[in-house]
Coordinates of C-alpha atoms and ligand atoms in Angstrom, one line a residue:
M177 CA 25.1 40.5 65.1
R178 CA 25.7 39.5 61.4
S179 CA 23.4 37.1 59.3
L180 CA 24.9 34.0 58.1
A181 CA 25.9 35.1 54.1
L182 CA 27.5 33.8 51.5
G183 CA 29.5 36.0 49.1
V184 CA 32.3 35.5 47.0
V185 CA 36.4 36.8 47.6
G186 CA 39.4 37.3 45.4
G187 CA 42.7 39.2 46.1
V188 CA 43.3 42.8 45.2
G189 CA 44.4 43.5 42.4
R190 CA 44.3 39.4 41.2
P191 CA 42.1 38.7 38.6
G192 CA 42.3 34.7 39.0
P193 CA 38.8 32.5 40.2
G194 CA 37.2 33.7 43.0
R195 CA 36.4 31.8 46.5
L196 CA 32.8 31.0 48.0
V197 CA 33.0 32.5 51.7
A198 CA 30.7 32.3 54.0
R199 CA 30.3 35.3 56.8
S200 CA 30.7 34.5 60.7
A201 CA 31.0 36.5 63.6
E202 CA 34.8 35.9 63.7
G203 CA 35.3 36.6 59.9
V204 CA 35.3 35.2 56.5
V205 CA 35.0 31.7 56.1
D206 CA 36.5 29.7 53.5
V207 CA 33.1 27.3 52.6
G208 CA 35.0 25.2 50.6
S209 CA 37.6 24.1 52.2
L210 CA 35.1 23.7 55.5
A211 CA 33.0 21.2 53.4
D212 CA 35.7 19.7 52.0
V213 CA 37.6 18.8 54.9
E214 CA 34.9 18.4 57.4
G215 CA 32.4 16.6 55.1
G216 CA 29.6 19.2 54.8
P217 CA 27.1 18.8 51.8
H218 CA 27.6 19.4 48.6
P219 CA 31.4 20.0 48.7
D220 CA 31.5 20.4 44.9
L221 CA 28.9 23.3 45.2
L222 CA 30.5 25.0 47.9
A223 CA 34.3 24.5 45.6
A224 CA 32.9 26.7 43.1
S225 CA 33.9 29.6 42.3
S226 CA 30.8 31.9 42.4
L227 CA 27.4 31.3 43.6
D228 CA 25.8 30.3 40.0
P229 CA 26.4 26.4 40.6
L230 CA 24.7 26.5 44.1
L231 CA 22.0 29.1 42.6
A232 CA 21.0 26.3 40.0
A233 CA 20.9 23.5 42.8
G234 CA 17.6 24.8 44.0
R235 CA 16.1 25.3 47.5
P236 CA 16.6 21.5 48.8
A237 CA 20.7 22.2 48.4
W238 CA 20.0 25.6 50.0
R239 CA 18.6 24.5 52.9
E240 CA 21.1 21.7 53.4
V241 CA 24.0 24.1 52.5
H242 CA 22.1 26.9 55.3
G243 CA 21.3 24.4 58.0
W244 CA 24.6 22.7 58.0
L245 CA 26.4 26.3 58.0
A246 CA 24.4 27.7 60.7
E247 CA 25.0 24.9 63.1
R248 CA 29.1 24.2 61.7
L249 CA 29.4 28.2 62.2
R250 CA 28.3 28.2 65.8
A251 CA 31.5 25.8 66.7
D252 CA 35.0 26.9 66.6
H253 CA 36.1 27.6 62.7
A254 CA 39.4 30.0 63.3
P255 CA 41.5 27.3 61.1
Y256 CA 38.7 28.2 58.0
V257 CA 38.8 32.6 58.9
L258 CA 40.7 33.8 55.6
P259 CA 43.7 36.5 56.8
P260 CA 41.4 39.8 56.4
A261 CA 44.5 41.8 54.2
G262 CA 43.8 41.7 50.5
L263 CA 40.5 40.2 50.5
E264 CA 38.0 42.4 48.5
L265 CA 34.3 40.8 47.8
R266 CA 33.4 40.5 43.8
L267 CA 30.1 40.2 42.2
P268 CA 28.9 36.7 43.9
F269 CA 26.7 35.7 41.3
T270 CA 26.2 36.0 37.1
V271 CA 23.9 38.0 36.9
A272 CA 21.2 36.5 34.3
D273 CA 18.5 39.0 33.9
Y274 CA 17.7 41.8 36.2
V275 CA 14.1 42.8 36.5
D276 CA 13.5 46.3 38.6
F277 CA 10.0 46.5 39.9
F278 CA 7.7 49.7 41.9
A279 CA 6.6 47.5 44.5
C280 CA 6.1 50.1 47.1
E281 CA 2.8 52.5 47.3
Q282 CA 4.2 55.2 48.8
H283 CA 7.4 55.4 46.6
A284 CA 4.7 55.4 43.7
V285 CA 2.8 58.0 45.0
N286 CA 5.6 60.3 45.6
A287 CA 6.8 59.6 42.4
G288 CA 3.9 60.0 40.4
R289 CA 3.0 63.4 42.7
I290 CA 6.5 64.6 41.6
F291 CA 6.9 64.2 37.4
R292 CA 2.9 64.1 37.1
P293 CA 1.6 66.8 39.8
D294 CA -1.8 67.2 37.6
A295 CA -2.3 63.4 37.1
E296 CA -3.9 60.6 39.7
P297 CA -0.2 59.6 41.3
L298 CA -1.3 56.0 40.7
A299 CA -1.2 54.3 37.2
P300 CA -4.5 52.3 36.8
N301 CA -2.8 49.2 36.7
W302 CA -0.8 49.7 39.8
K303 CA -2.7 48.0 41.8
H304 CA -3.6 44.6 40.3
L305 CA 0.2 43.8 38.9
P306 CA 3.6 44.3 40.2
V307 CA 5.1 47.1 37.6
G308 CA 8.4 46.7 36.7
Y309 CA 10.7 47.1 33.8
H310 CA 13.5 45.0 32.4
G311 CA 16.9 46.6 33.4
R312 CA 20.4 45.5 32.1
A313 CA 22.2 43.0 33.9
G314 CA 25.7 43.4 31.9
T315 CA 26.0 46.9 34.5
V316 CA 25.3 45.3 38.1
V317 CA 28.3 46.0 39.9
V318 CA 29.4 44.8 43.7
S319 CA 29.4 47.3 46.7
G320 CA 32.6 49.8 46.5
T321 CA 32.4 49.9 42.7
P322 CA 32.9 53.4 42.1
V323 CA 29.9 54.8 39.9
T324 CA 30.9 57.5 37.1
R325 CA 28.4 60.2 36.7
P326 CA 26.8 59.4 33.3
C327 CA 25.8 61.6 30.7
G328 CA 22.5 61.9 29.0
Q329 CA 19.7 63.6 27.1
R330 CA 18.5 65.8 29.9
A331 CA 15.9 67.5 28.0
A332 CA 15.2 68.3 23.9
G333 CA 18.8 69.1 22.1
D334 CA 20.7 69.1 25.9
M335 CA 23.6 66.2 25.7
G336 CA 25.4 66.4 29.4
P337 CA 26.7 65.2 32.6
T338 CA 23.4 64.6 34.8
R339 CA 22.8 66.9 37.5
T340 CA 20.8 65.2 39.3
L341 CA 22.1 61.8 40.1
D342 CA 19.9 60.0 42.2
V343 CA 19.9 56.7 44.6
E344 CA 17.0 54.1 45.2
V345 CA 17.3 52.2 48.4
E346 CA 15.8 48.6 47.0
L347 CA 16.0 44.7 48.1
G348 CA 17.2 42.6 45.7
F349 CA 15.9 38.9 45.4
V350 CA 18.4 36.2 44.0
C351 CA 16.8 33.6 42.3
G352 CA 17.5 30.3 41.4
G353 CA 16.5 26.6 41.3
S354 CA 14.6 25.0 38.4
T355 CA 13.2 26.9 35.4
G356 CA 9.5 27.4 34.2
P357 CA 6.4 29.1 35.4
V358 CA 6.5 29.2 39.4
P359 CA 3.0 29.1 40.8
V360 CA 2.5 31.7 43.9
D361 CA 2.8 28.7 46.6
D362 CA 5.9 27.4 45.1
A363 CA 7.5 31.0 44.6
L364 CA 10.1 31.1 47.6
D365 CA 11.6 27.9 46.3
H366 CA 13.2 29.8 43.8
V367 CA 14.3 32.5 45.8
F368 CA 17.7 31.6 47.3
G369 CA 18.1 35.4 49.3
V370 CA 18.3 38.8 49.3
V371 CA 21.1 41.2 48.5
L372 CA 20.9 45.2 49.3
L373 CA 20.7 47.0 46.1
N374 CA 21.0 50.6 44.9
D375 CA 19.3 51.5 41.7
W376 CA 21.3 54.6 40.6
S377 CA 19.3 56.9 38.5
A378 CA 20.0 59.9 36.7
R379 CA 16.5 61.6 36.9
D380 CA 16.6 64.0 34.3
V381 CA 17.8 61.5 31.7
Q382 CA 14.8 59.3 33.3
A383 CA 12.3 62.0 33.0
F384 CA 12.9 63.0 29.1
E385 CA 13.3 59.1 28.1
T386 CA 10.6 57.4 30.3
R387 CA 7.5 58.0 28.1
P388 CA 6.1 55.8 27.2
L389 CA 8.5 52.4 27.3
G390 CA 10.0 53.5 30.7
P391 CA 13.1 54.0 32.0
M392 CA 16.4 53.2 29.7
L393 CA 19.5 55.2 30.3
G394 CA 18.6 57.2 33.2
K395 CA 19.1 53.8 35.0
S396 CA 20.9 51.1 32.8
F397 CA 25.0 52.7 33.9
A398 CA 25.0 51.0 36.9
T399 CA 23.1 49.0 39.6
S400 CA 25.1 48.5 42.6
I401 CA 24.5 45.1 44.8
S402 CA 25.6 44.0 48.6
G403 CA 28.7 41.4 48.1
W404 CA 26.7 39.6 50.6
V405 CA 23.3 37.4 49.8
T406 CA 21.8 36.7 52.9
P407 CA 19.6 33.3 52.1
L408 CA 15.8 33.7 53.0
D409 CA 16.5 30.4 55.4
E410 CA 18.4 33.2 57.5
L411 CA 15.5 35.1 57.2
A412 CA 13.1 32.9 58.8
A413 CA 12.1 35.6 61.9
A414 CA 11.4 38.6 59.4
W415 CA 8.2 37.5 57.4
V416 CA 5.3 39.9 58.2
D417 CA 1.8 40.4 57.1
P418 CA 2.2 42.8 54.1
P419 CA -0.6 46.2 54.0
P420 CA -3.7 45.4 53.6
R421 CA -4.1 45.4 49.4
D422 CA -7.9 46.8 47.8
P423 CA -8.3 45.5 45.4
S424 CA -7.4 41.6 46.3
P425 CA -4.6 40.4 44.1
L426 CA -6.0 37.8 41.5
P427 CA -6.0 34.4 42.6
H428 CA -2.5 33.5 40.9
L429 CA -1.0 36.2 43.0
T430 CA -2.7 35.1 46.3
G431 CA -1.0 32.9 48.5
A432 CA 0.3 31.7 52.0
T433 CA 3.7 32.5 50.3
D434 CA 2.6 36.0 49.8
R435 CA 4.4 37.7 53.2
G436 CA 6.4 40.7 53.4
L437 CA 9.9 41.0 54.6
D438 CA 10.5 43.1 58.0
L439 CA 13.9 44.7 57.0
A440 CA 15.1 47.9 58.5
L441 CA 17.2 49.9 56.3
E442 CA 19.3 52.9 56.3
L443 CA 20.4 55.2 53.6
S444 CA 23.9 57.5 54.7
I445 CA 25.7 60.0 52.4
N446 CA 29.0 60.7 53.4
G447 CA 28.3 58.9 56.6
E448 CA 25.5 60.9 57.5
P449 CA 22.4 58.9 57.8
V450 CA 19.7 60.4 56.0
S451 CA 16.7 57.6 55.9
W452 CA 15.3 54.3 57.5
P453 CA 13.1 52.9 55.1
P454 CA 11.1 50.3 55.8
A455 CA 11.0 47.0 54.0
A456 CA 7.5 45.9 55.4
D457 CA 5.9 48.5 53.8
L458 CA 6.6 46.7 50.4
Y459 CA 2.8 46.2 48.5
W460 CA 4.0 43.2 46.4
T461 CA 6.2 40.9 47.6
A462 CA 8.5 38.5 46.7
A463 CA 6.2 35.8 45.9
Q464 CA 4.3 38.1 43.6
L465 CA 7.4 39.0 41.6
V466 CA 8.3 36.1 41.0
T467 CA 5.1 34.1 39.7
H468 CA 4.2 37.7 38.2
L469 CA 7.4 37.6 36.0
T470 CA 6.9 34.1 35.5
S471 CA 3.1 33.9 34.7
N472 CA 3.2 34.3 30.9
G473 CA 5.4 31.3 30.3
A474 CA 8.9 33.0 30.6
P475 CA 11.1 30.8 32.4
L476 CA 13.1 32.1 35.3
R477 CA 17.0 31.4 34.9
P478 CA 19.2 30.7 38.2
G479 CA 20.6 34.1 38.7
D480 CA 17.8 36.3 37.6
L481 CA 18.0 39.1 39.9
L482 CA 14.5 41.1 40.7
G483 CA 15.0 44.7 42.3
S484 CA 11.6 45.6 44.5
G485 CA 11.8 49.1 43.4
T486 CA 12.5 51.9 46.0
V487 CA 11.5 51.1 49.4
S488 CA 9.8 54.2 50.8
G489 CA 7.3 54.8 54.3
A490 CA 4.8 57.4 55.1
R491 CA 7.0 59.7 56.5
R492 CA 10.2 62.2 55.0
E493 CA 12.7 60.5 56.9
Q494 CA 11.6 56.8 55.5
R495 CA 12.1 58.1 51.8
G496 CA 14.2 56.0 49.9
C497 CA 15.6 58.0 47.3
L498 CA 16.7 62.1 47.0
L499 CA 13.5 62.7 44.7
E500 CA 11.6 62.1 47.4
L501 CA 13.3 63.3 49.8
S502 CA 13.9 66.7 48.3
W503 CA 10.6 66.9 46.5
G504 CA 12.1 66.8 43.0
G505 CA 14.8 69.0 44.3
R506 CA 12.6 71.7 46.1
E507 CA 13.4 70.8 49.6
P508 CA 17.6 70.1 50.3
V509 CA 18.0 67.6 52.3
V510 CA 20.4 68.2 55.8
V511 CA 23.7 65.6 55.3
G512 CA 26.1 66.3 58.0
A513 CA 27.0 70.0 57.7
G514 CA 26.1 70.2 54.6
T515 CA 22.7 69.8 52.3
R516 CA 21.8 68.1 49.1
T517 CA 19.0 67.9 46.5
Y518 CA 20.8 65.3 44.5
L519 CA 24.1 63.6 44.9
E520 CA 27.8 65.8 44.3
D521 CA 30.8 64.0 42.7
G522 CA 33.1 62.5 45.6
D523 CA 29.8 61.6 47.6
E524 CA 29.8 58.2 49.0
V525 CA 26.5 56.5 49.7
V526 CA 25.5 53.4 51.7
I527 CA 23.1 51.5 52.4
T528 CA 22.5 49.0 55.0
A529 CA 19.7 46.9 56.7
T530 CA 19.0 44.8 59.4
A531 CA 16.0 42.3 60.3
P532 CA 14.6 40.6 63.1
A533 CA 16.7 37.3 64.5
V534 CA 15.5 34.0 65.5
G535 CA 15.5 34.2 69.2
G536 CA 15.8 37.4 69.8
G537 CA 17.8 40.7 68.2
R538 CA 18.6 41.7 64.7
L539 CA 21.0 40.7 62.3
E540 CA 22.8 42.8 60.2
L541 CA 22.9 42.5 56.5
G542 CA 26.2 43.7 55.2
E543 CA 26.0 47.1 53.1
V544 CA 26.0 48.2 49.6
R545 CA 28.4 51.3 49.0
G546 CA 29.5 53.4 46.3
R547 CA 31.7 56.8 45.6
V548 CA 30.0 58.9 42.3
L549 CA 33.3 60.0 40.1
P550 CA 33.2 63.0 38.3
A551 CA 32.0 62.7 34.5
R552 CA 34.3 61.8 31.7
G553 CA 35.5 64.6 30.0
Ligands
LIG868 CA1 14.5 51.3 41.1

């Protein structure tokens, strides 16, 4: 069954304001009209053209809205279902800051082994804090937006289109609520919900530029997110204990909210499933990412987007990027009738996910989709 999720739609080719919508089993629901006509909570927030005002309103409003919608959408709501023709999902909120973490141990170990085969795969700090870098908020795009193969410095003296365009299967945590440092036990009050995220990566550009300050142009050309944001309140049955940590995180990163999300991800290329990364394997949790990010006094802003980093499991078919699946391009991956080491022009990448539903069964969280266009001439 579909998760109850929120998004923003506009009409194809019509630039005007968007409209806040919810996803139900029957289709795309105009929640502004529903709340206005039927006296739902916070009709002003739901009549907005994006999620921005709702994100700023904080956890009590989020809980009220989710609870009301979950109940209301179980009853007849056909008059509020929008005709599907011409609807397109837009970027559902204004991305304030985008930070991408590196929270999966299996991915960090694999990437270390591939990029630095003669060194320890994990950096000395990795198990002490959630390593991350600040990405580029202005190039976050909604699912369905084509992505042009970027150009960059592939090596010293070598500028041109990347030869190693990759995907990274990630969760994105959409933040809101009040600003200021966030104790770990309050951290989830600042996470509205989850999007599926594809951190497109130009591996040759990334490898040449990354040391010592981290990735930049190899990542900043585009990051795709799903148009549907699934509220954390919808994922109540998905919480699981995180993997064992050794050493134990410091006290400010330890608390009851430090729990993982049992989301089963799937990566497809050109309609062929190639990988099934398990988000329950993430070493650092959403609460820890939020707490770490604000632990120096830097406030959160509504609309902050925190990427988990690539999700990879222990088995080959659980690796969340082609870098790992092809082991640095040395072991081609079967994709339908062909193979890939990295993405080719015209390839279409789709990430989907499911999560346990309250009362049994599984929720489908939507998708993030993107097709690769050739480099600009
Ligand atoms: Ca990433």
